[in-house]
Tab-separated table of C-alpha atoms in Angstrom:
chain	number	residue	atom	x	y	z
P	519	MET	CA	6.238	18.139	-48.775
P	520	TYR	CA	9.526	17.478	-46.953
P	521	THR	CA	9.060	20.618	-44.807
P	522	GLY	CA	5.559	19.480	-43.813
P	523	GLN	CA	6.935	16.145	-42.605
P	524	ILE	CA	9.567	17.914	-40.506
P	525	VAL	CA	6.907	20.163	-38.957
P	526	MET	CA	4.660	17.161	-38.172
P	527	PHE	CA	7.620	15.267	-36.667
P	528	GLY	CA	8.498	18.313	-34.546
P	529	LEU	CA	4.921	18.623	-33.264
P	530	ALA	CA	4.784	14.911	-32.438
P	531	LEU	CA	8.101	15.187	-30.568
P	532	LEU	CA	6.858	18.231	-28.633
P	533	LEU	CA	3.606	16.476	-27.669
P	534	THR	CA	5.515	13.390	-26.484
P	535	THR	CA	7.829	15.569	-24.365
P	536	VAL	CA	4.863	17.348	-22.745
P	537	ILE	CA	3.180	14.013	-21.934
P	538	VAL	CA	6.380	12.595	-20.381
P	539	ILE	CA	6.955	15.748	-18.309
P	540	LYS	CA	3.302	15.701	-17.147
P	541	ALA	CA	3.606	12.025	-16.145
P	542	ASP	CA	6.690	12.846	-14.041
P	543	ASP	CA	4.756	15.666	-12.285
P	544	ASP	CA	2.235	13.096	-11.016
P	545	GLU	CA	4.880	11.071	-9.145
P	546	LYS	CA	5.173	11.892	-5.444
P	547	PRO	CA	8.537	11.934	-3.640
P	548	GLY	CA	9.796	8.872	-1.814
P	549	VAL	CA	10.333	5.200	-2.555
P	550	CYS	CA	7.723	2.444	-2.404
P	551	PRO	CA	8.100	-0.140	0.395
P	552	PRO	CA	9.225	-3.638	-0.661
P	553	GLU	CA	6.495	-6.010	-1.775
P	554	ARG	CA	4.824	-8.025	0.988
P	555	TYR	CA	4.935	-11.794	1.265
P	556	TYR	CA	1.484	-13.328	1.047
P	557	THR	CA	-0.114	-16.746	0.743
P	558	PRO	CA	-1.020	-17.196	-2.940
P	559	SER	CA	-4.074	-19.345	-2.100
P	560	THR	CA	-6.111	-16.241	-1.247
P	561	ASP	CA	-7.880	-14.035	-3.765
P	562	ILE	CA	-6.314	-10.633	-4.365
P	563	PRO	CA	-8.494	-7.605	-5.035
P	564	HIS	CA	-7.946	-5.675	-8.252
P	565	ASP	CA	-5.588	-2.681	-8.567
P	566	LYS	CA	-6.486	0.110	-6.145
P	567	CYS	CA	-4.580	2.775	-8.124
P	568	ALA	CA	-2.822	3.462	-11.422
P	569	SER	CA	-0.637	6.435	-10.396
P	570	ASP	CA	0.434	8.401	-7.297
P	571	LYS	CA	-2.127	11.149	-7.979
P	572	GLU	CA	-4.926	8.667	-7.131
P	573	CYS	CA	-3.516	8.156	-3.604
P	574	GLU	CA	-4.356	10.367	-0.591
P	575	GLY	CA	-1.753	12.616	1.014
P	576	ASP	CA	1.842	11.477	0.610
P	577	LYS	CA	0.909	7.882	-0.288
P	578	LYS	CA	2.345	6.417	-3.485
P	579	CYS	CA	0.846	3.909	-5.939
P	580	CYS	CA	3.127	0.908	-5.335
P	581	PRO	CA	3.406	-2.525	-6.952
P	582	ASP	CA	2.757	-5.510	-4.709
P	583	ASN	CA	2.671	-9.039	-6.128
P	584	GLY	CA	1.306	-8.063	-9.540
P	585	TYR	CA	-1.189	-5.454	-8.312
P	586	LYS	CA	-0.951	-1.780	-7.271
P	587	PHE	CA	-1.981	-0.274	-3.930
P	588	CYS	CA	-1.624	3.126	-2.208
P	589	LYS	CA	1.104	2.923	0.452
P	590	PRO	CA	3.119	5.451	2.471
P	591	PRO	CA	6.695	5.919	1.185
P	592	ALA	CA	9.203	3.529	2.804
P	593	GLU	CA	10.679	4.704	6.105
P	594	GLU	CA	12.981	3.050	8.642
P	595	ARG	CA	12.317	4.051	12.271
P	596	SER	CA	14.790	3.855	15.111
P	597	GLY	CA	14.526	0.975	17.538
P	598	GLU	CA	14.895	-2.769	17.300
P	599	CYS	CA	12.545	-5.614	16.512
P	600	PRO	CA	12.235	-8.647	18.786
P	601	PRO	CA	14.160	-11.755	17.670
P	602	GLU	CA	12.687	-13.381	14.561
P	603	PRO	CA	10.621	-16.500	15.286
P	604	GLU	CA	11.512	-19.822	13.666
P	605	ILE	CA	8.360	-19.824	11.530
P	606	LYS	CA	7.882	-16.724	9.379
P	607	ASN	CA	6.625	-15.477	6.002
P	608	ARG	CA	3.057	-16.717	6.196
P	609	GLN	CA	1.461	-13.366	5.354
P	610	ASP	CA	2.929	-9.902	5.769
P	611	PHE	CA	0.785	-6.984	6.897
P	612	CYS	CA	3.667	-4.527	6.433
P	613	SER	CA	7.070	-4.355	4.755
P	614	SER	CA	8.222	-0.938	6.010
P	615	ASP	CA	7.878	0.975	9.290
P	616	SER	CA	5.943	3.664	7.365
P	617	GLU	CA	3.031	1.241	6.975
P	618	CYS	CA	2.625	1.122	10.779
P	619	ALA	CA	0.959	3.589	13.119
P	620	ALA	CA	3.250	6.076	14.873
P	621	GLY	CA	5.500	4.144	17.272
P	622	PRO	CA	5.443	0.475	16.212
P	623	LYS	CA	7.989	-1.028	13.818
P	624	CYS	CA	7.402	-3.550	11.032
P	625	CYS	CA	8.847	-6.772	12.501
P	626	PHE	CA	8.504	-10.532	12.091
P	627	GLY	CA	5.725	-11.917	14.263
P	628	SER	CA	4.542	-15.504	14.531
P	629	ASN	CA	2.674	-15.353	11.197
P	630	GLY	CA	4.806	-12.996	9.105
P	631	LYS	CA	5.631	-9.296	9.317
P	632	THR	CA	3.328	-7.097	11.383
P	633	CYS	CA	3.559	-3.839	13.333
P	634	LEU	CA	4.988	-4.400	16.836
P	635	PRO	CA	4.408	-3.643	19.637
P	636	CYS	CA	0.676	-3.119	19.266
P	637	ASP	CA	-0.941	-2.039	22.484
P	638	LYS	CA	-3.725	0.336	21.472
P	639	VAL	CA	-6.945	0.621	19.495
P	640	LYS	CA	-7.267	3.856	17.531
P	641	ALA	CA	-10.149	6.261	18.074
P	642	GLY	CA	-13.198	6.100	15.834
P	643	ASN	CA	-15.131	3.273	14.252
P	644	CYS	CA	-15.089	1.334	11.030
P	645	GLU	CA	-17.914	1.890	8.578
P	646	GLN	CA	-20.489	-0.850	9.128
P	647	THR	CA	-20.619	-3.373	6.317
P	648	GLU	CA	-23.042	-6.221	5.822
P	649	PHE	CA	-21.727	-9.538	7.070
P	650	PHE	CA	-21.809	-12.370	4.579
P	651	LYS	CA	-20.116	-15.725	4.251
P	652	CYS	CA	-17.085	-15.649	1.967
P	653	SER	CA	-16.621	-18.564	-0.417
P	654	ARG	CA	-12.848	-17.935	-0.660
P	655	PRO	CA	-10.637	-15.902	1.641
P	656	GLN	CA	-9.267	-12.670	0.212
P	657	ARG	CA	-5.910	-11.102	0.961
P	658	SER	CA	-6.077	-8.771	3.965
P	659	PHE	CA	-3.821	-5.723	4.157
P	660	CYS	CA	-3.827	-5.242	7.934
P	661	ASP	CA	-4.361	-7.318	11.062
P	662	THR	CA	-4.726	-4.609	13.753
P	663	ASP	CA	-5.085	-0.822	13.895
P	664	CYS	CA	-1.316	-0.690	14.504
P	665	SER	CA	-0.704	-2.001	10.991
P	666	CYS	CA	-2.385	1.102	9.541
P	667	PRO	CA	-0.613	4.448	9.105
P	668	ASN	CA	-1.696	7.750	10.669
P	669	ASP	CA	-5.260	7.682	12.076
P	670	GLU	CA	-6.520	4.871	9.810
P	671	LYS	CA	-8.158	1.778	11.332
P	672	CYS	CA	-8.040	-1.873	10.221
P	673	CYS	CA	-11.593	-2.481	8.971
P	674	ARG	CA	-13.436	-5.417	7.442
P	675	ILE	CA	-14.337	-4.678	3.817
P	676	GLY	CA	-16.290	-7.620	2.423
P	677	CYS	CA	-14.077	-10.714	2.726
P	678	HIS	CA	-10.836	-8.970	3.740
P	679	PHE	CA	-9.422	-6.298	6.054
P	680	GLU	CA	-7.813	-3.043	4.895
P	681	CYS	CA	-6.858	0.338	6.352
P	682	GLN	CA	-9.653	2.934	6.208
P	683	LYS	CA	-10.303	6.399	7.616
P	684	PRO	CA	-12.508	6.099	10.747
P	685	VAL	CA	-16.123	7.285	10.658
């Protein structure tokens, strides 16, 4: 009887070790960007991911104000931001340079952090969605194409804007 308990304990320990090792394999390299500041009066969509393996490419599943979203790993680019305005922290559309298109940096703008300078519209189009009146504003995750990484565009999805692959 005692030997059977030891064998069962050993199997349980082995299974736990395999599960922990497998969970670590799912984590992609890099560190998540800091959480963004946002205005709590807006609705926040539900979690977009539960682990890194659900995110495209090198993106990681990162916490942000109680929810999880796919974001590129944090990266600091060379260059300087313009002086910070007096009024800031209304709503951030980035918290790391990696969340911006190639070139711009994540800097304080007049309404919070955004990708600056932004002087171009990316190629492609957003998928057409039906327009409808929103009863409550939802949290947007971008304000221009520059606040989207790689070739993604800032597209309207229902009552908010988020980065999407162009069509």
